[in-house]
């Protein structure tokens, strides 16, 4: 691709999200964010106040569809602002902000949305032949904040533009809950309790809650509450690069443990090319006891975490390796003792070297270790000759490992001709093991119309005992499972339908309880008119249940700016919400008012010279991006440099960095390569299904 694009590979990351309905949040200053199937919300902006004119160009692809057996239509929302601030308005004013914008590659006005700060009077649309530029305007002029490839004749008054205004979303809707946020992006993904009834939540923040953010990206975040919801401490974990906490657990001595992902050097030097996994132990006051960072190959990440009665720690995740067709990955499981010494590491991959990933791990009372996740391939049977036959494309699996050696004892792969995804695993007191996730097919009961939640039960030998599937006609997804000491099974996730009552307006959180026979005891659904999802569930020894997640609304208190974390307390017996408001103080960063959002018409419309300048820029950007010309540069062969010199005379401003010319090429090449590989895998699976049906 040339030296220019080699630099681009070093400076821009490609992030491929899941076939869930994701909150696809970026992790870097400039990146490619590609979602797959699902009703996704894509957010790339990183708050960089105090660093004027810093280039930030994010490219969004909402639907990387591999094979959708039902040819469904998905609605994506691209977030270019919240009620406090317009995103991508930090660019160089001398070049109309063209070093700082979001670029949407597949906006469909018939089903997708663009979310913006303020109201329609704060923006203009400019058709430039290859698409439409979104211009934010105020008394100081115009700033390009977005570009929609291949779109023209759009109208700011149409409902595909969603304006957030300049006041917080109404609320709180659930004043009994805790909401934690900054003006940046804040998320909580898992929760745990200790023997005293204290509650720990884990996730990440681009703001400063526990300390000043360590860089221009996300830090990991742990918050400890007492049982009433009073904040005991917040701990922010990070380097100058991307860091996040993906799971949390506690032991009987009051210590807590976290697993996560780092793109920096949390403990020693990063070992993988992109990201490493880490696991750490802290005492009850939040003091670090030890931290182990480890990795290999290209991308190495940890998601699953559990701790046994002896304080041994179990972690699982994925290991991405480079190959001729971009990449493949294996699932892995590892055990550490209570002092942080690694006891074993086991990696499992499909026989055809495909994609295999683990998102959760658990250890039973007898010491058996179980991991779950998904596979695109055919996993080995382990306990018998041969391998499984992938049922469609995304299949789920559950695997059992020996505690002493880490050797895989058996693997069970299951799925339908449609998509499945397993997020959580836990065991009961009898040694049975349960997995939870979602399916687009009929895994148990008849599919209700789109994503359905499922719950499966296996015995310790890997025999499936039952499958329960439930949902609405809309999008319902299970995300985490927790089984308490009385063998009550709790499952949490999110829905944009009506699982229990009327949906509040977008995605709502839900939590439900089952018994070990698969009977659903109760289901609680709650949310704001904005985006709400639940990701983690746990309980204490006193009959309380805790659920945690993310909201774009004012769930427990007024929204702090973008997406906030939240935690709610419920009665484990009835499912009713309980008071967890504590002292009612939300951890939040002061707002960042921009001062331009007004209902008054624009005072300085775009001039013809500015319009030509913007049009020339995007014509060149798109032409070079798509590789339609042999040289992505201008007449002088200097890439985008001729387009970002000062068009109005005087000293040239800070230009767009040369790598931005290769950003889209890298994205499209990378995503296309992934698409080709997965389509080839899909065709092979389709042929296998055809052969099976003919037999």
XYZ file of C-alpha atoms in Angstrom:
695
model
C 0.000 0.000 0.000
C 2.999 2.257 0.069
C 4.868 3.954 2.904
C 2.002 6.353 3.575
C -0.357 3.483 4.325
C 2.210 1.688 6.456
C 2.168 4.752 8.691
C -1.638 4.604 8.673
C -1.525 1.006 9.874
C 0.528 2.137 12.836
C -1.686 5.076 13.816
C -5.230 3.855 13.157
C -6.929 0.865 14.706
C -9.667 -1.251 13.155
C -12.264 -2.357 15.711
C -14.743 -5.012 14.605
C -17.652 -5.371 17.013
C -19.994 -8.309 17.533
C -23.217 -9.327 15.725
C -25.072 -8.148 18.866
C -26.900 -4.857 19.044
C -23.719 -3.229 20.300
C -22.761 -0.009 21.938
C -19.739 0.159 19.649
C -17.588 2.659 21.524
C -14.183 3.602 20.203
C -10.974 3.279 22.144
C -8.488 5.498 20.308
C -8.146 9.038 18.995
C -8.488 7.985 15.337
C -10.007 4.635 14.462
C -12.241 2.521 12.285
C -15.344 1.256 14.106
C -17.146 -1.511 12.236
C -20.295 -3.077 13.653
C -21.834 -6.256 12.327
C -25.508 -7.199 12.302
C -27.769 -5.687 14.940
C -29.263 -2.342 15.884
C -25.964 -0.739 16.827
C -25.024 2.562 18.436
C -21.604 3.705 17.215
C -19.547 6.217 19.181
C -15.975 7.110 18.325
C -15.329 10.507 19.831
C -12.731 10.749 22.603
C -12.898 13.879 24.808
C -9.709 15.800 24.177
C -10.448 19.183 25.738
C -7.229 21.032 26.422
C -5.551 19.681 23.281
C -6.708 22.087 20.558
C -6.478 21.073 16.905
C -5.513 17.489 17.713
C -6.490 15.373 14.678
C -9.294 12.905 15.335
C -10.835 11.149 12.340
C -13.141 8.195 12.948
C -14.584 6.020 10.198
C -17.839 4.178 10.933
C -19.279 1.139 9.184
C -22.620 0.163 10.693
C -23.327 -3.180 9.044
C -20.540 -5.585 8.119
C -22.941 -8.342 7.123
C -21.420 -11.759 6.548
C -24.497 -13.861 5.914
C -27.919 -13.096 7.317
C -30.173 -16.070 6.576
C -33.310 -13.983 7.090
C -32.115 -10.866 5.170
C -32.992 -8.615 8.087
C -32.751 -4.835 8.126
C -30.833 -3.209 10.976
C -31.059 0.332 12.314
C -27.811 1.982 13.436
C -27.292 5.245 15.325
C -24.094 7.231 14.738
C -23.362 9.510 17.692
C -21.916 12.904 16.749
C -22.946 14.777 19.885
C -24.779 14.741 23.197
C -26.718 17.418 25.042
C -23.517 18.998 26.412
C -21.297 19.132 23.367
C -20.931 18.630 19.665
C -18.359 15.983 18.843
C -15.545 16.601 16.372
C -15.702 20.386 16.859
C -12.132 20.594 18.143
C -10.555 20.845 14.692
C -8.394 23.590 13.268
C -10.682 26.534 12.373
C -8.312 27.678 9.629
C -9.118 24.502 7.694
C -12.779 24.362 8.749
C -12.176 21.456 11.120
C -11.098 19.031 8.418
C -8.601 17.370 10.726
C -11.388 16.350 13.121
C -14.578 14.637 11.897
C -16.575 11.416 11.812
C -16.968 9.609 8.484
C -19.944 7.250 8.012
C -19.446 4.732 5.227
C -22.930 3.196 5.044
C -25.567 5.629 6.320
C -29.049 4.604 5.179
C -31.605 7.379 5.823
C -34.430 4.858 5.546
C -33.357 3.097 8.750
C -30.329 4.781 10.385
C -29.924 7.872 12.573
C -27.376 10.621 13.206
C -27.362 11.965 16.787
C -26.298 15.613 17.158
C -26.003 18.225 19.877
C -28.339 21.213 19.930
C -30.926 21.607 17.200
C -31.198 21.861 13.430
C -30.422 25.589 13.435
C -26.875 24.798 14.570
C -25.993 22.852 11.422
C -25.840 22.948 7.661
C -25.599 20.139 5.131
C -23.317 20.461 2.143
C -23.606 18.094 -0.832
C -20.183 17.520 -2.368
C -20.917 14.893 -5.018
C -19.475 11.910 -3.156
C -21.625 12.516 -0.104
C -22.884 15.097 2.362
C -20.821 17.017 4.907
C -22.369 17.998 8.251
C -21.268 21.477 9.293
C -21.683 22.834 12.797
C -21.997 26.617 12.785
C -21.849 29.450 15.285
C -20.871 33.089 15.434
C -17.257 32.124 14.729
C -17.954 30.300 11.480
C -18.331 26.681 10.419
C -16.678 23.431 11.466
C -17.002 20.119 9.616
C -18.079 17.518 12.183
C -19.230 14.679 9.939
C -19.437 13.213 6.469
C -22.009 10.743 5.101
C -20.594 8.832 2.152
C -22.858 8.447 -0.880
C -25.724 10.519 0.526
C -27.244 13.648 -0.993
C -30.406 15.732 -0.700
C -30.663 15.068 3.012
C -32.796 17.321 5.198
C -32.001 18.392 8.763
C -35.739 18.429 9.492
C -36.068 14.716 8.707
C -36.371 12.234 11.539
C -33.091 10.500 10.681
C -31.389 13.434 12.431
C -31.877 13.196 16.207
C -31.075 16.416 18.077
C -30.272 16.151 21.784
C -30.893 19.808 22.642
C -28.862 21.440 25.410
C -30.414 20.119 28.604
C -30.038 16.738 30.299
C -32.518 13.992 29.453
C -35.494 14.068 31.846
C -35.202 12.113 35.039
C -34.147 10.469 37.167
C -36.433 7.688 36.021
C -35.252 5.212 38.668
C -34.123 7.473 41.542
C -33.368 4.398 43.664
C -30.447 3.526 41.347
C -26.891 4.877 41.301
C -25.614 6.657 38.188
C -21.929 7.400 37.699
C -20.596 9.571 34.919
C -18.373 12.269 33.495
C -18.716 14.418 30.405
C -16.969 11.572 28.578
C -17.862 7.910 28.113
C -18.460 5.814 31.234
C -19.535 2.182 31.364
C -19.973 -0.577 33.942
C -19.913 -4.161 32.682
C -19.739 -6.453 35.725
C -20.511 -6.473 39.452
C -19.511 -8.514 42.514
C -20.224 -8.480 46.256
C -18.146 -9.342 49.317
C -19.119 -11.146 52.525
C -20.030 -7.825 54.196
C -22.527 -6.947 51.489
C -20.393 -4.300 49.792
C -20.806 -3.999 46.039
C -18.060 -3.638 43.423
C -18.666 -2.541 39.839
C -16.129 -2.679 37.024
C -15.820 -1.022 33.633
C -14.128 2.009 32.137
C -14.153 5.781 31.709
C -12.697 8.356 29.337
C -13.097 10.933 32.098
C -11.530 11.388 35.517
C -13.374 9.769 38.427
C -10.866 7.888 40.573
C -7.934 10.000 39.384
C -6.961 12.134 36.414
C -7.299 10.120 33.220
C -3.934 8.720 32.228
C -4.150 9.634 28.553
C -6.476 10.446 25.672
C -8.369 7.161 25.832
C -10.249 4.950 28.277
C -9.057 3.910 31.739
C -10.317 0.929 33.684
C -12.628 1.781 36.583
C -13.659 0.001 39.794
C -16.170 1.493 42.239
C -16.939 0.119 45.698
C -20.316 0.858 47.318
C -21.770 -0.135 50.644
C -25.090 -1.971 50.568
C -27.006 1.335 50.694
C -25.275 2.750 47.622
C -22.785 5.071 49.323
C -19.528 5.292 47.367
C -16.627 3.959 49.445
C -13.968 4.466 46.780
C -13.381 4.632 43.060
C -10.197 3.292 41.517
C -9.091 4.284 38.042
C -6.583 1.953 36.366
C -4.739 3.020 33.265
C -1.805 3.997 31.136
C -1.574 6.669 28.450
C -3.107 4.096 26.068
C -6.427 2.236 26.090
C -7.215 0.268 29.248
C -10.471 -1.231 30.487
C -11.679 -3.652 33.149
C -13.834 -6.439 31.735
C -14.695 -8.486 34.846
C -14.504 -8.497 38.645
C -14.707 -11.091 41.442
C -14.104 -11.252 45.210
C -12.775 -13.797 47.705
C -13.753 -14.686 51.276
C -11.007 -12.465 52.717
C -12.461 -9.295 51.190
C -9.975 -8.985 48.338
C -11.208 -8.238 44.852
C -9.803 -9.274 41.493
C -10.167 -7.774 38.034
C -9.395 -8.904 34.510
C -9.099 -6.620 31.538
C -7.342 -5.289 28.486
C -4.482 -2.836 28.069
C -2.804 -1.305 25.046
C -0.085 0.101 27.293
C 2.428 -1.026 29.875
C 0.460 -1.559 33.083
C 3.024 -3.985 34.462
C 6.121 -4.440 32.339
C 6.291 -4.147 28.571
C 3.376 -4.991 26.316
C 3.898 -8.383 24.690
C 1.248 -8.542 21.953
C 1.337 -6.120 19.039
C -1.946 -4.395 19.878
C -3.347 -5.276 23.324
C -2.444 -7.495 26.271
C -4.617 -9.121 28.895
C -4.173 -8.381 32.567
C -5.383 -9.816 35.872
C -4.907 -8.092 39.225
C -5.609 -8.537 42.931
C -6.508 -5.692 45.318
C -7.229 -5.619 49.031
C -10.546 -4.379 50.408
C -9.244 -0.790 50.523
C -8.312 -0.812 46.845
C -4.561 -1.234 47.301
C -2.949 -3.289 44.555
C -1.516 -6.591 45.793
C -0.285 -7.792 42.416
C -0.937 -7.324 38.700
C 0.048 -9.662 35.882
C 0.095 -8.442 32.289
C 0.513 -11.063 29.581
C -0.011 -11.479 25.861
C 1.231 -12.816 22.550
C 0.673 -12.511 18.800
C -1.437 -9.562 17.572
C -4.403 -9.058 19.931
C -4.620 -10.748 23.318
C -7.597 -9.936 25.561
C -9.203 -11.160 28.804
C -12.967 -11.182 29.449
C -13.861 -14.065 31.793
C -12.895 -14.148 35.486
C -13.689 -16.268 38.541
C -12.077 -17.019 41.922
C -12.340 -20.269 43.900
C -12.509 -20.792 47.668
C -8.708 -20.961 47.878
C -8.188 -17.629 46.146
C -7.042 -19.178 42.867
C -7.962 -17.063 39.863
C -9.308 -18.232 36.492
C -9.257 -16.028 33.404
C -10.391 -16.566 29.804
C -10.271 -14.626 26.565
C -9.093 -14.587 22.975
C -5.772 -14.694 21.119
C -5.705 -13.182 17.625
C -2.937 -14.342 15.297
C -1.915 -12.916 11.956
C -2.524 -15.070 8.882
C -2.666 -14.752 5.117
C -6.325 -13.778 5.376
C -5.788 -11.035 7.971
C -6.323 -12.958 11.215
C -7.789 -15.907 13.088
C -8.083 -16.435 16.823
C -8.247 -19.096 19.524
C -9.967 -19.179 22.890
C -7.797 -19.523 25.972
C -8.194 -20.246 29.692
C -5.566 -19.701 32.386
C -5.201 -20.304 36.134
C -3.237 -18.144 38.603
C -2.680 -18.868 42.269
C -3.648 -16.340 44.923
C -0.145 -14.799 44.727
C -0.384 -14.136 40.998
C 1.763 -17.022 39.740
C 0.419 -18.555 36.549
C -0.298 -22.271 37.055
C -1.340 -23.208 33.537
C -2.462 -21.781 30.227
C -4.603 -23.708 27.731
C -5.507 -22.618 24.224
C -8.198 -24.295 22.097
C -8.963 -23.691 18.438
C -11.222 -25.089 15.760
C -9.792 -27.746 13.465
C -10.039 -25.390 10.481
C -8.135 -22.537 12.195
C -11.132 -20.250 12.351
C -12.430 -17.745 14.903
C -12.898 -19.090 18.456
C -13.327 -16.790 21.459
C -14.153 -17.050 25.184
C -16.142 -14.407 27.047
C -16.686 -16.017 30.436
C -15.237 -18.640 32.767
C -16.420 -20.168 36.040
C -15.184 -22.703 38.587
C -17.571 -25.100 40.339
C -17.489 -26.185 43.977
C -15.617 -29.371 42.988
C -12.958 -27.356 41.153
C -14.093 -28.023 37.589
C -13.418 -25.116 35.240
C -15.881 -24.179 32.495
C -15.524 -21.618 29.709
C -18.016 -20.391 27.136
C -18.040 -18.248 24.019
C -18.576 -18.609 20.306
C -16.915 -20.187 17.293
C -17.042 -19.707 13.564
C -15.470 -23.093 12.980
C -15.629 -26.749 13.988
C -14.228 -27.299 17.475
C -12.563 -30.620 18.368
C -14.712 -32.980 20.435
C -11.822 -33.656 22.873
C -13.572 -36.593 24.612
C -14.174 -38.505 21.360
C -12.684 -38.639 17.843
C -13.460 -35.996 15.259
C -14.905 -32.518 15.479
C -18.244 -30.766 15.582
C -20.037 -29.544 12.454
C -20.810 -25.840 12.614
C -24.598 -25.482 12.477
C -24.679 -22.226 10.574
C -22.097 -19.528 11.164
C -21.824 -18.258 14.744
C -22.101 -21.277 17.053
C -21.782 -21.411 20.833
C -19.749 -23.801 22.928
C -19.145 -24.825 26.509
C -15.835 -26.450 27.476
C -14.662 -28.184 30.667
C -11.044 -28.082 31.887
C -9.148 -30.029 34.528
C -8.318 -27.787 37.485
C -4.870 -29.249 38.159
C -3.495 -29.370 34.611
C -5.742 -27.155 32.497
C -6.300 -29.982 30.050
C -9.591 -29.748 28.162
C -11.860 -32.643 29.193
C -14.761 -32.049 26.833
C -16.207 -29.446 24.476
C -19.853 -29.128 23.437
C -20.684 -26.989 20.405
C -24.277 -26.043 19.671
C -26.230 -23.689 17.436
C -28.822 -23.226 14.690
C -28.521 -22.291 10.995
C -28.812 -18.693 12.237
C -26.617 -16.756 14.697
C -25.920 -17.567 18.359
C -23.678 -15.862 20.896
C -22.814 -17.029 24.423
C -21.832 -14.363 26.963
C -22.057 -16.002 30.385
C -21.520 -19.237 32.317
C -22.073 -20.305 35.949
C -22.607 -23.469 38.012
C -25.049 -24.547 40.725
C -24.393 -26.412 43.974
C -24.979 -29.793 42.273
C -22.258 -29.256 39.677
C -24.601 -28.462 36.789
C -23.435 -25.743 34.432
C -25.514 -23.049 32.706
C -24.792 -20.742 29.782
C -26.658 -17.634 28.670
C -26.681 -15.449 25.582
C -28.832 -14.803 22.540
C -29.981 -16.491 19.344
C -31.471 -15.332 16.071
C -32.723 -18.863 15.466
C -34.812 -21.443 17.266
C -32.466 -22.861 19.865
C -35.153 -23.792 22.387
C -38.649 -22.412 21.893
C -39.865 -20.814 18.660
C -38.044 -17.567 17.845
C -40.227 -14.541 18.570
C -38.972 -12.472 15.636
C -35.394 -11.244 16.103
C -32.786 -11.683 18.840
C -34.098 -13.912 21.644
C -32.553 -14.609 25.045
C -31.591 -18.192 25.831
C -30.529 -20.144 28.911
C -29.074 -23.678 28.735
C -28.374 -26.292 31.416
C -25.785 -29.091 31.197
C -24.695 -31.712 33.682
C -21.029 -32.054 34.625
C -20.490 -34.627 31.851
C -21.645 -32.235 29.140
C -25.126 -33.644 28.587
C -27.623 -30.932 27.743
C -30.588 -31.090 30.140
C -32.735 -28.250 28.784
C -32.782 -25.004 26.793
C -35.067 -22.060 27.516
C -35.618 -19.322 24.958
C -37.706 -16.188 25.399
C -38.137 -12.792 23.805
C -40.393 -10.219 22.211
C -40.906 -9.419 18.548
C -38.016 -6.972 18.894
C -34.387 -7.259 19.994
C -33.780 -9.171 23.266
C -30.288 -10.218 24.332
C -28.945 -12.018 27.396
C -25.570 -10.830 28.645
C -24.678 -12.185 32.091
C -25.707 -15.004 34.426
C -25.259 -15.457 38.174
C -26.362 -18.357 40.400
C -26.647 -17.684 44.135
C -26.021 -20.007 47.081
C -29.654 -21.197 46.959
C -29.368 -22.096 43.258
C -31.529 -19.222 42.081
C -30.514 -18.350 38.521
C -30.378 -14.669 37.580
C -29.971 -13.475 34.024
C -29.592 -9.901 32.779
C -29.449 -8.160 29.418
C -31.362 -5.656 27.317
C -34.382 -5.310 25.058
C -35.892 -2.735 22.729
C -39.187 -4.588 22.941
C -41.811 -5.286 25.573
C -40.606 -8.198 27.666
C -42.466 -7.024 30.760
C -44.596 -3.910 30.397
C -44.072 -1.124 27.865
C -40.621 -0.235 26.546
C -39.522 3.193 27.781
C -38.334 4.375 24.372
C -35.107 2.697 23.239
C -33.159 -0.200 24.727
C -34.247 -1.072 28.272
C -32.442 -3.164 30.861
C -33.968 -6.388 32.105
C -33.208 -8.913 34.830
C -34.992 -12.224 35.347
C -34.949 -15.161 37.749
C -35.228 -18.878 36.910
C -35.183 -21.990 39.047
C -33.010 -25.026 38.258
C -35.910 -26.704 36.410
C -35.999 -23.843 33.919
C -39.123 -22.143 35.251
C -39.101 -18.361 34.985
C -40.085 -16.861 38.361
C -40.131 -13.152 37.523
C -38.817 -10.582 35.043
C -38.162 -6.883 35.654
C -37.723 -4.404 32.763
C -36.773 -0.756 33.279
C -35.151 2.128 31.456
C -35.276 5.726 30.280
C -36.430 7.116 26.950
C -32.768 6.933 25.893
C -30.352 4.035 25.458
C -30.106 1.675 28.474
C -28.395 -1.702 28.607
C -27.559 -4.088 31.471
C -24.327 -6.101 31.315
C -23.658 -7.550 34.776
C -25.611 -9.193 37.602
C -24.654 -10.506 41.047
C -26.227 -11.071 44.472
C -25.181 -10.952 48.110
C -25.914 -13.281 51.030
C -28.736 -11.052 52.274
C -31.317 -11.484 49.515
C -30.232 -8.523 47.407
C -29.543 -8.518 43.698
C -27.372 -5.964 41.874
C -27.467 -5.153 38.177
C -25.109 -2.802 36.354
C -24.791 -1.334 32.864
C -24.780 1.831 30.778
C -27.298 4.583 29.998
C -27.570 7.514 27.637
C -30.371 8.904 29.776
C -31.014 10.025 33.338
C -31.694 6.707 35.035
C -30.520 7.151 38.639
C -29.653 10.856 38.400
C -29.195 13.495 35.714
C -26.960 12.350 32.871
C -23.446 13.783 33.112
C -22.930 14.247 29.386
C -22.558 11.179 27.208
C -23.042 7.576 28.337
C -22.999 6.967 32.096
C -22.593 3.827 34.198
C -25.390 2.767 36.538
C -26.084 0.190 39.242
C -29.490 -0.856 40.589
C -30.495 -2.988 43.581
C -33.407 -5.437 43.483
C -35.072 -7.849 45.844
C -33.888 -11.310 44.802
C -37.160 -12.952 45.804
C -39.635 -10.635 44.075
C -37.564 -8.656 41.579
C -38.782 -5.318 42.929
C -36.383 -2.378 42.855
C -34.843 -1.367 46.180
C -33.180 1.854 47.289
C -29.499 2.042 46.311
C -29.255 5.834 46.089
C -26.954 6.191 49.111
C -26.195 9.828 49.735
C -27.588 10.651 46.306
C -24.285 12.068 45.076
C -23.469 11.214 41.488
C -19.785 11.060 40.620
C -19.556 13.393 37.658
C -17.322 15.846 35.884
C -18.428 19.428 35.343
C -20.133 20.084 32.047
C -18.249 21.387 29.037
C -20.548 24.042 27.567
C -19.792 24.904 23.965
C -21.788 28.076 23.764
C -22.888 27.701 20.149
C -26.143 25.796 20.528
C -28.973 28.228 20.000
C -32.339 28.287 18.346
C -31.279 31.357 16.371
C -30.494 30.909 12.670
C -26.873 30.752 11.573
C -25.202 34.137 11.391
C -22.378 33.087 9.061
C -23.502 30.695 6.317
C -20.964 28.773 4.276
C -19.370 30.847 1.549
C -18.825 29.570 -1.972
C -15.084 29.469 -1.362
C -15.545 27.391 1.786
C -17.962 25.051 0.015
C -15.466 24.477 -2.790
C -12.706 23.872 -0.278
C -14.746 21.277 1.647
C -15.929 19.645 -1.570
C -12.397 19.364 -2.938
C -11.201 17.900 0.340
C -13.780 15.112 0.450
C -13.512 14.374 -3.263
C -9.796 13.797 -2.700
C -10.304 11.983 0.601
C -12.865 9.571 -0.814
C -11.017 9.010 -4.077
C -7.811 8.176 -2.255
C -9.648 6.238 0.419
C -11.425 3.969 -2.028
C -8.293 3.413 -4.075
C -9.917 4.664 -7.276
C -6.714 6.366 -8.359
C -3.163 5.033 -8.245
C -2.048 7.939 -6.083
C -4.135 9.180 -3.197
C -2.187 12.402 -3.239
C -2.874 15.625 -5.056
C -1.001 17.035 -8.041
C 2.156 17.368 -6.001
C 1.921 13.782 -4.741
C 1.802 14.958 -1.121
C -1.400 13.179 -0.086
C -3.926 15.545 1.484
C -1.415 18.249 2.227
C -2.494 20.543 -0.661
C -6.057 20.455 0.652
C -5.241 21.535 4.170
C -3.033 24.506 3.503
C -4.661 27.807 4.370
C -7.071 28.688 1.523
C -7.316 32.280 2.684
C -3.662 33.285 2.604
C -1.247 33.851 5.488
C 0.724 31.192 7.329
C -0.344 27.585 6.634
C -2.100 26.063 9.645
C -1.360 22.687 11.175
C -2.244 20.222 8.443
C -4.062 16.936 8.575
C -1.425 14.268 9.244
C -0.412 12.262 6.217
C -1.818 8.997 7.644
C -5.366 10.289 7.340
C -5.140 9.785 3.582
C -4.797 6.080 4.205
C -7.340 5.743 6.975
C -10.286 4.697 4.861
C -8.150 2.499 2.617
C -6.928 0.650 5.667
C -10.460 0.331 7.010
C -12.065 -0.830 3.811
C -9.205 -3.199 3.019
C -9.305 -4.633 6.536
C -13.069 -4.989 6.704
C -13.224 -6.360 3.156
C -10.588 -8.941 4.053
C -12.580 -9.989 7.113
C -15.736 -10.075 5.028
C -14.080 -12.295 2.375
C -12.802 -14.725 4.976
C -16.117 -14.973 6.799
C -18.106 -15.226 3.577
C -15.870 -18.088 2.494
C -16.485 -19.727 5.866
C -20.202 -19.037 5.471
C -20.301 -20.670 2.036
C -18.545 -23.713 3.417
C -21.088 -23.911 6.234
C -23.960 -23.519 3.767
C -22.577 -26.332 1.628
C -22.272 -28.491 4.724
C -25.889 -27.809 5.633
C -26.936 -28.633 2.070
C -25.048 -31.921 2.205
C -26.566 -32.733 5.589
C -30.105 -32.033 4.395
C -29.556 -34.231 1.328
C -28.480 -37.200 3.420
